[in-house]
PDB file of C-alpha atoms (C1' of nucleotides) in Angstrom:
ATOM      1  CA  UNK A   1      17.590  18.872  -1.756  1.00 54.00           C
ATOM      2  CA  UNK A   2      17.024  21.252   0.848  1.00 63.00           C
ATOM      3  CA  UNK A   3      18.774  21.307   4.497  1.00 72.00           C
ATOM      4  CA  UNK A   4      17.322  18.513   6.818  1.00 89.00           C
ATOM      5  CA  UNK A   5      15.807  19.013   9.673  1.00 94.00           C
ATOM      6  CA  UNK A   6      16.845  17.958  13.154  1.00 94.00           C
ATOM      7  CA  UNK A   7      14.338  14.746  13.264  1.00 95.00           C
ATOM      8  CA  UNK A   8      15.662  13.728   9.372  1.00 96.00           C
ATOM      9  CA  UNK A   9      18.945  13.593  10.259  1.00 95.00           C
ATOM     10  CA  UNK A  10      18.098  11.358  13.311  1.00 96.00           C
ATOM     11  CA  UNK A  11      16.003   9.408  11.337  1.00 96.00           C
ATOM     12  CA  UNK A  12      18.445   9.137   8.704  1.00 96.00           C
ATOM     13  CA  UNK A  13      20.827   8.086  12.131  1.00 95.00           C
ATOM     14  CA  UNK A  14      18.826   6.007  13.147  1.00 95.00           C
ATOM     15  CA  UNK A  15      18.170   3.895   9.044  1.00 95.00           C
ATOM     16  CA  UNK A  16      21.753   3.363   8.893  1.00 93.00           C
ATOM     17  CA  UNK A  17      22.179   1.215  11.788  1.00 92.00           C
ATOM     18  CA  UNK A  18      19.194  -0.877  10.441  1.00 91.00           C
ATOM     19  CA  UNK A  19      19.464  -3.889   7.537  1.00 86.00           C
ATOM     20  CA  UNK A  20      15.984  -4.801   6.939  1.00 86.00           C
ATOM     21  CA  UNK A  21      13.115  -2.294   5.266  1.00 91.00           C
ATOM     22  CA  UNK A  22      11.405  -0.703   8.240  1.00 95.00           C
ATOM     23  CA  UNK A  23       8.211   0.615   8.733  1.00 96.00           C
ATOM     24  CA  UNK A  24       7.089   4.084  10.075  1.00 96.00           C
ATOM     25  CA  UNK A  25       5.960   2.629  13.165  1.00 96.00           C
ATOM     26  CA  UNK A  26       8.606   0.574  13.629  1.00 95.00           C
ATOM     27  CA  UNK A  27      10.624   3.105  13.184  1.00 96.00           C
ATOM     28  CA  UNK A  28       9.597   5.232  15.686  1.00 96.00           C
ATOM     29  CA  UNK A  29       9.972   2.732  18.052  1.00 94.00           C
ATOM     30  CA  UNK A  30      13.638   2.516  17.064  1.00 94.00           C
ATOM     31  CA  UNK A  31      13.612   6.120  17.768  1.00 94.00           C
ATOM     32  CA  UNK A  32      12.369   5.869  21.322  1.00 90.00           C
ATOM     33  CA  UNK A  33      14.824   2.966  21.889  1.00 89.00           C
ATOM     34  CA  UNK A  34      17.568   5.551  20.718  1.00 90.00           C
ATOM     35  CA  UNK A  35      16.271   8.188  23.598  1.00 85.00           C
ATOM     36  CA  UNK A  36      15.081  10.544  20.712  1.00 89.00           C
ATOM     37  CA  UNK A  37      11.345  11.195  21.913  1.00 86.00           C
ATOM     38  CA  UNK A  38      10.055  12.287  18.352  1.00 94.00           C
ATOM     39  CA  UNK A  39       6.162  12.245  17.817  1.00 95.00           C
ATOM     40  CA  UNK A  40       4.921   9.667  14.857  1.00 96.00           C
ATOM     41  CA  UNK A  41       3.014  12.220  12.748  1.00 97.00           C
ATOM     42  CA  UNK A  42       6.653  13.708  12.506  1.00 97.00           C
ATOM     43  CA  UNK A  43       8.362  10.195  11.578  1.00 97.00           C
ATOM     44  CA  UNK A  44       6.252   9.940   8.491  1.00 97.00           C
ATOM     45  CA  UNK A  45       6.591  13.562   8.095  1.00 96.00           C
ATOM     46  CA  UNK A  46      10.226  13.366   7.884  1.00 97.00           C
ATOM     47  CA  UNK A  47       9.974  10.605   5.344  1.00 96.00           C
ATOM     48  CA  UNK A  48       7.991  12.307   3.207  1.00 94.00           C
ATOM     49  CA  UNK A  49      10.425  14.647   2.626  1.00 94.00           C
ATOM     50  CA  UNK A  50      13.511  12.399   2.202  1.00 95.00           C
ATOM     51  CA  UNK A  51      11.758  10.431   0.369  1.00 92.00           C
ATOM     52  CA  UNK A  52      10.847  13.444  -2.407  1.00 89.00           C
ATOM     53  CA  UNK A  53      14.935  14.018  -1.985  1.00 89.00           C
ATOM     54  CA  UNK A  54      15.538  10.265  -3.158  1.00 88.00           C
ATOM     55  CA  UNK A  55      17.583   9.786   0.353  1.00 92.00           C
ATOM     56  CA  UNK A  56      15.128   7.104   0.970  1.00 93.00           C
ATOM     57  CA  UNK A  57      13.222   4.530  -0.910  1.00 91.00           C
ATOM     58  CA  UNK A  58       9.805   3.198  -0.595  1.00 91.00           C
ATOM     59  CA  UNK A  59       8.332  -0.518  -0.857  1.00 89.00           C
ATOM     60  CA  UNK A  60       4.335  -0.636  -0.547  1.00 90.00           C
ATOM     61  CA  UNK A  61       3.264  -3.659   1.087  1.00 86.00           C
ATOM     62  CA  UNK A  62      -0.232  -5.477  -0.537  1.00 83.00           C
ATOM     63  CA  UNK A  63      -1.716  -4.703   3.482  1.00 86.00           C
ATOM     64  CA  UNK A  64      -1.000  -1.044   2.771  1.00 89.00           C
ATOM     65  CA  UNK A  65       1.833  -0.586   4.869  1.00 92.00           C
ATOM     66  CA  UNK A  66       5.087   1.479   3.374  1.00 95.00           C
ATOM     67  CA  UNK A  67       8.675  -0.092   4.308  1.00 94.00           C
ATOM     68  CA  UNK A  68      11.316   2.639   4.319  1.00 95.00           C
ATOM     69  CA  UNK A  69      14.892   1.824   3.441  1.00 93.00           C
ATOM     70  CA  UNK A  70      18.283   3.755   2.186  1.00 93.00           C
ATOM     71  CA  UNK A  71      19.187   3.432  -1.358  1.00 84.00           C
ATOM     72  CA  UNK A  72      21.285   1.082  -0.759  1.00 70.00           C
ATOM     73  CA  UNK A  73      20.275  -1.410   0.879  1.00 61.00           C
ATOM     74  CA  UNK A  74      17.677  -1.958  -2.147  1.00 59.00           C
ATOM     75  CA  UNK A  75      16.944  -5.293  -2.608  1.00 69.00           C
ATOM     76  CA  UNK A  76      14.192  -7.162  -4.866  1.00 82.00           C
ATOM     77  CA  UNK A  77      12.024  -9.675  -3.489  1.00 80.00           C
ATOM     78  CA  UNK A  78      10.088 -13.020  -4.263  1.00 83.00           C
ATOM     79  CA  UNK A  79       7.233 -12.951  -2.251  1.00 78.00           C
ATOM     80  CA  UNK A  80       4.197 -15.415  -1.594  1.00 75.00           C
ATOM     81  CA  UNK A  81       0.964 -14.341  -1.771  1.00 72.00           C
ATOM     82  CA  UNK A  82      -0.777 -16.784   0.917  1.00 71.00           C
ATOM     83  CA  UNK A  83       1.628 -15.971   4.204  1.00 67.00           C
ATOM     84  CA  UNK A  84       3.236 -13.103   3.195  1.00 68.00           C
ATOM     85  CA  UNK A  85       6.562 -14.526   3.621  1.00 70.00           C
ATOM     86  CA  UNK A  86       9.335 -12.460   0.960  1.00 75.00           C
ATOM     87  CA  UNK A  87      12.656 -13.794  -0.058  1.00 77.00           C
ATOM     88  CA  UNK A  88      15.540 -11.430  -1.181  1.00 81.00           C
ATOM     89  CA  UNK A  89      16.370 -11.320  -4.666  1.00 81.00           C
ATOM     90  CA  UNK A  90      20.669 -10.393  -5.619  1.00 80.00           C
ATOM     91  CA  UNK A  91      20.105 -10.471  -9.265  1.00 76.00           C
ATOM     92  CA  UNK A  92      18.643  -7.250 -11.236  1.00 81.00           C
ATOM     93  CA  UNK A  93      18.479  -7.176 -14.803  1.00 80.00           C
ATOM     94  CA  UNK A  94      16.915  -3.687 -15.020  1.00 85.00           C
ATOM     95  CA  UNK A  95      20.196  -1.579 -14.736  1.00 83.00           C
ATOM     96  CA  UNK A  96      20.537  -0.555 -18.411  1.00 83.00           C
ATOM     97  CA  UNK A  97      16.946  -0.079 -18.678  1.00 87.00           C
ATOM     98  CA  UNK A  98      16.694   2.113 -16.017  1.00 89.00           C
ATOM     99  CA  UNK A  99      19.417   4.126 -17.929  1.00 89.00           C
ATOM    100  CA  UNK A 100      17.428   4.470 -21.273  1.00 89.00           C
ATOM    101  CA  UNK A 101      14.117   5.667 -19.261  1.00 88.00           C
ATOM    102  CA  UNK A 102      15.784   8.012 -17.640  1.00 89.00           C
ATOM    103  CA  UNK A 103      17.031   9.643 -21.454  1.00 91.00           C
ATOM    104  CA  UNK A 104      14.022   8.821 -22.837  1.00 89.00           C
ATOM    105  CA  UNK A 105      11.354  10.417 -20.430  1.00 87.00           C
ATOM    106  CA  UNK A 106      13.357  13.006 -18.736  1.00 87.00           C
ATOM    107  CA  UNK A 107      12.711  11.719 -15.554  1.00 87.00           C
ATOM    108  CA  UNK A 108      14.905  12.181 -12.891  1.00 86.00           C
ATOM    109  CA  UNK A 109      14.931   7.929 -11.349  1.00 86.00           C
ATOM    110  CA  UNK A 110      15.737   7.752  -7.816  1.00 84.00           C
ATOM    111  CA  UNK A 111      15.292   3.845  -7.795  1.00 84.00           C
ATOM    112  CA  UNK A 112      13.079   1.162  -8.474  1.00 86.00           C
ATOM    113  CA  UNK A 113      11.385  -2.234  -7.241  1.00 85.00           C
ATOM    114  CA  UNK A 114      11.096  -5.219  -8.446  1.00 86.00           C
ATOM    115  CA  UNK A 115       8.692  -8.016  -6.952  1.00 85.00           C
ATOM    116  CA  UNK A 116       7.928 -11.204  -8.016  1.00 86.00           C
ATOM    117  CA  UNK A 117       4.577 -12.944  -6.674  1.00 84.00           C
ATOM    118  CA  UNK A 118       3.384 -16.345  -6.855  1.00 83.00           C
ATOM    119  CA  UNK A 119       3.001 -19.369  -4.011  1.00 82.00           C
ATOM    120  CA  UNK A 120       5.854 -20.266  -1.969  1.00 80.00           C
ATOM    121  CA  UNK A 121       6.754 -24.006  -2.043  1.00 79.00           C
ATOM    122  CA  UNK A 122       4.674 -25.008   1.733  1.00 76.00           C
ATOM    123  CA  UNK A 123       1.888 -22.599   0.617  1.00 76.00           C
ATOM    124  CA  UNK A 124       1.701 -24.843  -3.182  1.00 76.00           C
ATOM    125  CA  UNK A 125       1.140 -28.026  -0.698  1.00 66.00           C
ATOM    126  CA  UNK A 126      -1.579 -26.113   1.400  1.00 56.00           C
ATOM    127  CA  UNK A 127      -3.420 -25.068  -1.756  1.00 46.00           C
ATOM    128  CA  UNK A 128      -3.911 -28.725  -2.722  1.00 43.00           C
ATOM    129  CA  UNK A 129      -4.829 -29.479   0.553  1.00 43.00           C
ATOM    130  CA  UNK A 130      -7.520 -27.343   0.621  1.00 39.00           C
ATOM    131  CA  UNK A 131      -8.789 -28.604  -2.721  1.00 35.00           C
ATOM    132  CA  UNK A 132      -9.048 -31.853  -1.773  1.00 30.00           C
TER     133      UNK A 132
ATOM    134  CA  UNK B   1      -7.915 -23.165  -8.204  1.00 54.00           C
ATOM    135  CA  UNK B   2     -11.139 -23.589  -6.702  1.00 63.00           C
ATOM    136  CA  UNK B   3     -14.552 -23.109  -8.239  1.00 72.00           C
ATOM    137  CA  UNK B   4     -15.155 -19.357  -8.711  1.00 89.00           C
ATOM    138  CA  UNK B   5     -18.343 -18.043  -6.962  1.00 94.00           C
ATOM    139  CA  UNK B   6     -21.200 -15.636  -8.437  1.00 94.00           C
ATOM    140  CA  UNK B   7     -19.538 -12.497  -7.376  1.00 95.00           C
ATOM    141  CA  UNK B   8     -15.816 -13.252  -8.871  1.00 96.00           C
ATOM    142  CA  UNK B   9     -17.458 -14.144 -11.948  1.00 95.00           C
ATOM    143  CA  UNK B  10     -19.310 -11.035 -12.128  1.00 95.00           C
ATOM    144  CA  UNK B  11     -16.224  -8.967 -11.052  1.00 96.00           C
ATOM    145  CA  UNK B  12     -13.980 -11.027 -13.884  1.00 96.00           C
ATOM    146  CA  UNK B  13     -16.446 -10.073 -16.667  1.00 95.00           C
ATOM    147  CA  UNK B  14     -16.555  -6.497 -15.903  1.00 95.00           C
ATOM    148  CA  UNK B  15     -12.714  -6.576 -15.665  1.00 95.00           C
ATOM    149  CA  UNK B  16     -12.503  -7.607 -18.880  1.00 93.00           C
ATOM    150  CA  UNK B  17     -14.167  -4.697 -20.205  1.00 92.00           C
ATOM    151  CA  UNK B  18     -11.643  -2.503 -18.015  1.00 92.00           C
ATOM    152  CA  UNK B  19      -8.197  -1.542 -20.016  1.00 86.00           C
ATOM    153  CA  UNK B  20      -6.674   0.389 -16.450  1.00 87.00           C
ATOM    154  CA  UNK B  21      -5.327  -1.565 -13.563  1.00 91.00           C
ATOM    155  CA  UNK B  22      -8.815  -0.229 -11.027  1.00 95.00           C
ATOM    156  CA  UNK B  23      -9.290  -0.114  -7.615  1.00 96.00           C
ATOM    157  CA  UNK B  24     -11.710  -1.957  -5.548  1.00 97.00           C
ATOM    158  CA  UNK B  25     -13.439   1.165  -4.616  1.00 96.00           C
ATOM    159  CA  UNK B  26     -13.894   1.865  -8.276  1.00 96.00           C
ATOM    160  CA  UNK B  27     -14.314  -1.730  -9.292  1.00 96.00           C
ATOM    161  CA  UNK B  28     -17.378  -1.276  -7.247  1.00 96.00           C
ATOM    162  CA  UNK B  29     -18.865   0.970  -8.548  1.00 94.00           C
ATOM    163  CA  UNK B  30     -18.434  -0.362 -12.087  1.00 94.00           C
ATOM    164  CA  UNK B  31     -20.471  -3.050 -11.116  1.00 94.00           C
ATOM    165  CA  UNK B  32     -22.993  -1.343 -10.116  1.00 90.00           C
ATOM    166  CA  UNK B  33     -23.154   0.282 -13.776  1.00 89.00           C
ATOM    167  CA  UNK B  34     -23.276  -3.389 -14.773  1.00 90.00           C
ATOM    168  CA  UNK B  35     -26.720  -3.596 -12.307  1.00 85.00           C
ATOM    169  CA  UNK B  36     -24.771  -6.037 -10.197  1.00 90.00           C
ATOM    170  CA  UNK B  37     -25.912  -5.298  -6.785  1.00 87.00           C
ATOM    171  CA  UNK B  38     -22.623  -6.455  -4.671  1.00 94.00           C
ATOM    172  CA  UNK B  39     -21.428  -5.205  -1.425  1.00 95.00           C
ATOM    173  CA  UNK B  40     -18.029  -3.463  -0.929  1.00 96.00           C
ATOM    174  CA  UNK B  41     -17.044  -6.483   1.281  1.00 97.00           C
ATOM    175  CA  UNK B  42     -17.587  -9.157  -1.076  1.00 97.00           C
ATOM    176  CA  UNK B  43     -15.828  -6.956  -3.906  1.00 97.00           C
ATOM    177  CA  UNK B  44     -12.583  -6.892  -1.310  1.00 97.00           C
ATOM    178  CA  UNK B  45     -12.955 -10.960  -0.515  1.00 96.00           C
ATOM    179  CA  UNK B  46     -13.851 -11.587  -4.286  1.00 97.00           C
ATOM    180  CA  UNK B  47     -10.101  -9.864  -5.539  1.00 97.00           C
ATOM    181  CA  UNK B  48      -9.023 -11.787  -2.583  1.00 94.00           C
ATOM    182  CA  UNK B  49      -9.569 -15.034  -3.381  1.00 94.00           C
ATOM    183  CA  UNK B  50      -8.869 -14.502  -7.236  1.00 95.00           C
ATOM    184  CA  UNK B  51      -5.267 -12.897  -6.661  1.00 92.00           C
ATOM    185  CA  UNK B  52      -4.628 -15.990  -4.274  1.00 89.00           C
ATOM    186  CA  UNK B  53      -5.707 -18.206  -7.705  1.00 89.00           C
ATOM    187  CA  UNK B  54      -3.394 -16.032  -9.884  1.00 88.00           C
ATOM    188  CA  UNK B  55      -6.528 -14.651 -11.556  1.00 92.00           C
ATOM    189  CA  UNK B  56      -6.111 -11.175 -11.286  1.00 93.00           C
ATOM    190  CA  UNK B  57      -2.599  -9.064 -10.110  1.00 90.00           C
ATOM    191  CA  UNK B  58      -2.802  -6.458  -7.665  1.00 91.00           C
ATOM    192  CA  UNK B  59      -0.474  -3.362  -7.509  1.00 89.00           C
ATOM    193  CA  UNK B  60      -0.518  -1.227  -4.717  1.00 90.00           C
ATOM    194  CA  UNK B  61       0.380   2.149  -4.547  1.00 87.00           C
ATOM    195  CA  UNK B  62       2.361   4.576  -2.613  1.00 83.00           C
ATOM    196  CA  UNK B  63      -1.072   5.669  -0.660  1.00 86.00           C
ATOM    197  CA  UNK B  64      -1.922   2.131   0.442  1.00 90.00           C
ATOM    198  CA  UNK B  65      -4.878   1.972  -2.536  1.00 93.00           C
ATOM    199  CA  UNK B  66      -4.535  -1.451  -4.709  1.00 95.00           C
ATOM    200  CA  UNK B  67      -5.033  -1.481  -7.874  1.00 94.00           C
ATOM    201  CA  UNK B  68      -6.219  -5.116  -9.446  1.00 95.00           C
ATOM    202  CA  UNK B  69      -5.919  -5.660 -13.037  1.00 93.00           C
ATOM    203  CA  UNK B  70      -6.113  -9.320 -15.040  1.00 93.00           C
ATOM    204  CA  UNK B  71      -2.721 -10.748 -16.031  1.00 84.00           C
ATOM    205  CA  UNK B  72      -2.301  -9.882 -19.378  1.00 71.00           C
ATOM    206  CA  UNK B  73      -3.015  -6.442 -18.796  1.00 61.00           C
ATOM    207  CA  UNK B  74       0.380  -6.134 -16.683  1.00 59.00           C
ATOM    208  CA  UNK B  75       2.139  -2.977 -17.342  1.00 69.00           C
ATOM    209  CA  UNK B  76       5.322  -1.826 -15.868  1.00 81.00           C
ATOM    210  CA  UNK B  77       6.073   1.920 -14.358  1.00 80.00           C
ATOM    211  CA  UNK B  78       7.414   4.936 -13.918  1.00 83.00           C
ATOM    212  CA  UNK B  79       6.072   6.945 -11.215  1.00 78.00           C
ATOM    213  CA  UNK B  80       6.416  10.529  -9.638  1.00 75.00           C
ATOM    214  CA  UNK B  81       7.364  10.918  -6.557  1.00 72.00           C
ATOM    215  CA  UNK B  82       6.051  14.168  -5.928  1.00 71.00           C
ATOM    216  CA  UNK B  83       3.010  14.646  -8.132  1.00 67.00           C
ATOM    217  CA  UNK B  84       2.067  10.981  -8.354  1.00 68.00           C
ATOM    218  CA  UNK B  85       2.231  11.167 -11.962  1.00 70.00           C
ATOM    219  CA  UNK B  86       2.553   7.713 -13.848  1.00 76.00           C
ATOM    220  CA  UNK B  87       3.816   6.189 -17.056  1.00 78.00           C
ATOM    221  CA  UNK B  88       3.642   3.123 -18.704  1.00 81.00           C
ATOM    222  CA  UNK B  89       6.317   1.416 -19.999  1.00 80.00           C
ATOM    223  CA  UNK B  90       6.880  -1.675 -22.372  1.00 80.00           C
ATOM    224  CA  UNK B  91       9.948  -2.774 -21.809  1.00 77.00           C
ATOM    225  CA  UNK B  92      10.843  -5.439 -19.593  1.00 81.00           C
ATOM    226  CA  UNK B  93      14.382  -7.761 -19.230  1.00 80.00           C
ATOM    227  CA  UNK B  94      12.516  -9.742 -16.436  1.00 86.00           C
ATOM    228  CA  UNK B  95      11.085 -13.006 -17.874  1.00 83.00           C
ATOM    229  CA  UNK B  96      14.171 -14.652 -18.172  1.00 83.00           C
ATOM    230  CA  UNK B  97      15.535 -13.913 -14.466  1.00 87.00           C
ATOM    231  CA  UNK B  98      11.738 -15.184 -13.697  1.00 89.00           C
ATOM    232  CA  UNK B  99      11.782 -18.783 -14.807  1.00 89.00           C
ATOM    233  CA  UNK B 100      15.405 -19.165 -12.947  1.00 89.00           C
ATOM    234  CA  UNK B 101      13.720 -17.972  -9.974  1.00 89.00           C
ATOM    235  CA  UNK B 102      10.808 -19.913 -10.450  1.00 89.00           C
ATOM    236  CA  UNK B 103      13.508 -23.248 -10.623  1.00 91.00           C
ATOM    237  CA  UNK B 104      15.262 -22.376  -8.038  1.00 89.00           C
ATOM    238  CA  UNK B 105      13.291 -21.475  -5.055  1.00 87.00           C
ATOM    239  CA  UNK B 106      10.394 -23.678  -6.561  1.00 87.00           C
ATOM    240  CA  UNK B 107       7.788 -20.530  -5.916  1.00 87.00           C
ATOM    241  CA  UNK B 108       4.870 -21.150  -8.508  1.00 86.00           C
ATOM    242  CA  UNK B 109       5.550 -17.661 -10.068  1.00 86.00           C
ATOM    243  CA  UNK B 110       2.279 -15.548 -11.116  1.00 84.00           C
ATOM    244  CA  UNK B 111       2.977 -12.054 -12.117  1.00 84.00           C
ATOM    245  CA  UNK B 112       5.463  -9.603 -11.225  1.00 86.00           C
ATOM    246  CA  UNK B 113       5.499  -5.584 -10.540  1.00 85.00           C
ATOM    247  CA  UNK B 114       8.459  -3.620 -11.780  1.00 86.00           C
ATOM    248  CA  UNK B 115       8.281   0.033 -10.835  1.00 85.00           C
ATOM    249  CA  UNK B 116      10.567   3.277 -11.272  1.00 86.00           C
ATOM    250  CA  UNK B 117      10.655   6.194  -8.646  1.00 84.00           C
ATOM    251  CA  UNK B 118      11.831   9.247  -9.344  1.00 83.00           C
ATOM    252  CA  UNK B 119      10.760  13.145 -10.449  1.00 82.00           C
ATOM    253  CA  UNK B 120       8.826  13.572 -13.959  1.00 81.00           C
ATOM    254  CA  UNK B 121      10.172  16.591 -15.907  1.00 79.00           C
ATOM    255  CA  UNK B 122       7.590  19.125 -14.656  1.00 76.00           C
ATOM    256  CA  UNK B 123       8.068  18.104 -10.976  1.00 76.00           C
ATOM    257  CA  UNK B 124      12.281  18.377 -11.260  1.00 75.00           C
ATOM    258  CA  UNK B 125      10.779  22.475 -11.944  1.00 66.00           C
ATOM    259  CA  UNK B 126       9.027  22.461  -9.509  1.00 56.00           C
ATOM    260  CA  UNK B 127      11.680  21.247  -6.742  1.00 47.00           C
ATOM    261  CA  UNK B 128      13.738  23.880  -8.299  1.00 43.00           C
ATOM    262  CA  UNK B 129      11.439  26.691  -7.689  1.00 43.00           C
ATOM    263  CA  UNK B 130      10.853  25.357  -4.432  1.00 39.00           C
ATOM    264  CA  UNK B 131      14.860  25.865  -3.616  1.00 35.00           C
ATOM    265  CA  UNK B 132      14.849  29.600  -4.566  1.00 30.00           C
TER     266      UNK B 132
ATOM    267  C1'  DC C   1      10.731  38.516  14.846  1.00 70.65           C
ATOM    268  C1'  DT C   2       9.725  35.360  11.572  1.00 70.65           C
ATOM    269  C1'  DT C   3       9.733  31.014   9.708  1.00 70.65           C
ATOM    270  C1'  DC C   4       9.535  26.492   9.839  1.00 70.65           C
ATOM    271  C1'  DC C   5       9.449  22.248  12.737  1.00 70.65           C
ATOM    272  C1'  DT C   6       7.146  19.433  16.126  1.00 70.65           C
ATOM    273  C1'  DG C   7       3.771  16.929  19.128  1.00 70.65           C
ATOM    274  C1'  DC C   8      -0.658  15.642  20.130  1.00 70.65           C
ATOM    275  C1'  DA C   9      -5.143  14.477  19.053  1.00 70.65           C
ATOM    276  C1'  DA C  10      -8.564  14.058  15.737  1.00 70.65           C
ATOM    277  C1'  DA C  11      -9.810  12.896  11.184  1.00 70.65           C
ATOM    278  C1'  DG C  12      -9.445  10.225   6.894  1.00 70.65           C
ATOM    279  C1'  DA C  13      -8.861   6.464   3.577  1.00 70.65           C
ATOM    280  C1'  DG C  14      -8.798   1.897   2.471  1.00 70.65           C
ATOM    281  C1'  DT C  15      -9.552  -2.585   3.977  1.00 70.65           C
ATOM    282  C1'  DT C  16     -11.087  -6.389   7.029  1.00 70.65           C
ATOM    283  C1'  DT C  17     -14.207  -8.764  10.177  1.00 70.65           C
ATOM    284  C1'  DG C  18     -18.552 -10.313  12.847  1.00 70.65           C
ATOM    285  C1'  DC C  19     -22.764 -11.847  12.263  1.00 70.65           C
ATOM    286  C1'  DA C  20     -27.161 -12.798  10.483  1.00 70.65           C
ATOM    287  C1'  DT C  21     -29.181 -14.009   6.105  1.00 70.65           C
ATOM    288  C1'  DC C  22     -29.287 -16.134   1.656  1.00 70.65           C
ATOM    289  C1'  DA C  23     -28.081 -19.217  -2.268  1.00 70.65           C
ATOM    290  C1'  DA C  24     -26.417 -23.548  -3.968  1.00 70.65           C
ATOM    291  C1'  DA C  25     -25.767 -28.489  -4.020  1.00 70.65           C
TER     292       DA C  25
ATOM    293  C1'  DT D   1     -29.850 -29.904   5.296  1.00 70.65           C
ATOM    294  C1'  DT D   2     -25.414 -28.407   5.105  1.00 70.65           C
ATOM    295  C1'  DT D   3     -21.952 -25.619   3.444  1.00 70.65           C
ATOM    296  C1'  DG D   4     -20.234 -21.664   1.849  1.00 70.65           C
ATOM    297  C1'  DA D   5     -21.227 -16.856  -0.142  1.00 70.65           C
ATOM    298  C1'  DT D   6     -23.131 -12.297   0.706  1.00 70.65           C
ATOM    299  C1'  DG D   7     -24.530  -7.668   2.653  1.00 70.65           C
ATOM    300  C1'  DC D   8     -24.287  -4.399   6.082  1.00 70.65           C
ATOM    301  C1'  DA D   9     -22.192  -2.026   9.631  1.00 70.65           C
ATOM    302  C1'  DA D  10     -18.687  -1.750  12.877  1.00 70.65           C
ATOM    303  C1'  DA D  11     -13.938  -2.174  13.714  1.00 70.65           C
ATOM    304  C1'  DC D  12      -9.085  -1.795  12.475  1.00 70.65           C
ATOM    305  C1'  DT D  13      -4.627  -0.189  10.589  1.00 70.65           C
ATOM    306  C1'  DC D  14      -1.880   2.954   8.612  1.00 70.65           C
ATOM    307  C1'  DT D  15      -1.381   7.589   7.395  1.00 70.65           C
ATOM    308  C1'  DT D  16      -2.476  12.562   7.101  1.00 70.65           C
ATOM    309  C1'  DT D  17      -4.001  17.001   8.876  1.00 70.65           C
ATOM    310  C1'  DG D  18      -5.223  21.027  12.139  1.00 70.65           C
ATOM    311  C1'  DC D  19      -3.559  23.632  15.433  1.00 70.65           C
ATOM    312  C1'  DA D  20      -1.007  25.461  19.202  1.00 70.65           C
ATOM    313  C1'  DG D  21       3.537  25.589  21.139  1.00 70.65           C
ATOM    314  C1'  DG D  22       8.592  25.518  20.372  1.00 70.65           C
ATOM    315  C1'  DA D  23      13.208  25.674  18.132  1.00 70.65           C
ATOM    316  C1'  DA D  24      16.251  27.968  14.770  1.00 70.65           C
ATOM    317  C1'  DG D  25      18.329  31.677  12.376  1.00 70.65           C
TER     318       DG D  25
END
DNA sequence: CTTCCTGCAAAGAGTTTGCATCAAA
DNA sequence: TTTGATGCAAACTCTTTGCAGGAAG
């Protein structure tokens, strides 16, 4: 909502040239690979505040760790809750929903997530393994 | 899947008594209300080992805190961005799109978490004021 | 000049791990 | 006895904060 700043708008740079979710740290490695010497405090600084303008979305991992991503590159996952491993999602039946909430609660949506957890099919064999 | 031990019994019962998704920190504490003596660390490998068993969901928030709650008790969201505010909602268009998942990429689906970002009436003022 | 941004280091929160002890079968 | 569960404290990871210096208008 309000001007960005010089490390936003390198860190906004910086998001578009990237596919996957990224973390803060990881991000500021990206940063130092693109010869912008910016200090971490002021990574997750700057995504604070795009993230209160909705110019970038935000995807808590179960370890505590928050993936950063633009708004459209929003995808929704399937992910196993043994190893962690997360499969992308196309389908999302929460469009029209999203539309009533909005109306109905007066809220002002910037996005939303969607996660599915459960056992992947090689964790499911594992899990039997270690029962028997 | 396994047998459950004395502490993941213990922290079961008292979750049944509990109508919020809780943290472990709190969780804790509320079983020490209950006189059960239990360290923080078995608390933490107790949720562990039930959310790998589908026994209890975990949600974790923007913060890195998870909140663990048992299945039925699954809620979907609508969350402030700025004040951290939270809603509840009802609705959800999911549980069909689930059991295709579940077919297709043969994940043994347990729960899901479907959440809404945005600003909440009071904080949309707020950001306004802010601008002036 | 004044305001806000930035970097660094320290602090903080939540969670996990090492290890010795204890309970269960 | 043997295996796994538990408690405590230390360690770890990610994130936030305090403060002094620096850029921007």
């Amino acid at each position: 909502m309000n001007g960005r700043t010089r490390s936003q708008e390198r860190i906004l740079k910086v998001m578009k040239g990237l596919t996957q979710p990224t973390s803060a740290q990881d991000l500021h490695m990206e940063l130092r690979n693109h010869e912008y010497s910016i200090g971490l405090a002021t990574v997750y600084r700057s995504l604070d505040a795009l993230k209160l303008d909705g110019l970038v979305q935000v995807r808590t991992l179960p370890s505590g760790e928050s993936l950063y991503s633009l708004p459209q590159e929003d995808r929704h996952h399937l992910t196993c809750l043994r190893c962690g491993g997360s499969i992308s999602i196309e389908e999302c039946p929460v469009h029209n929903l999203e539309q009533e909430l909005q109306q109905h609660h007066k809220f002002r949506i910037y996005y939303h997530t969607l996660e599915f957890f459960g056992l992947c099919p090689d964790c499911q064999g594992q899990e039997e393994a270690v029962v028997e």
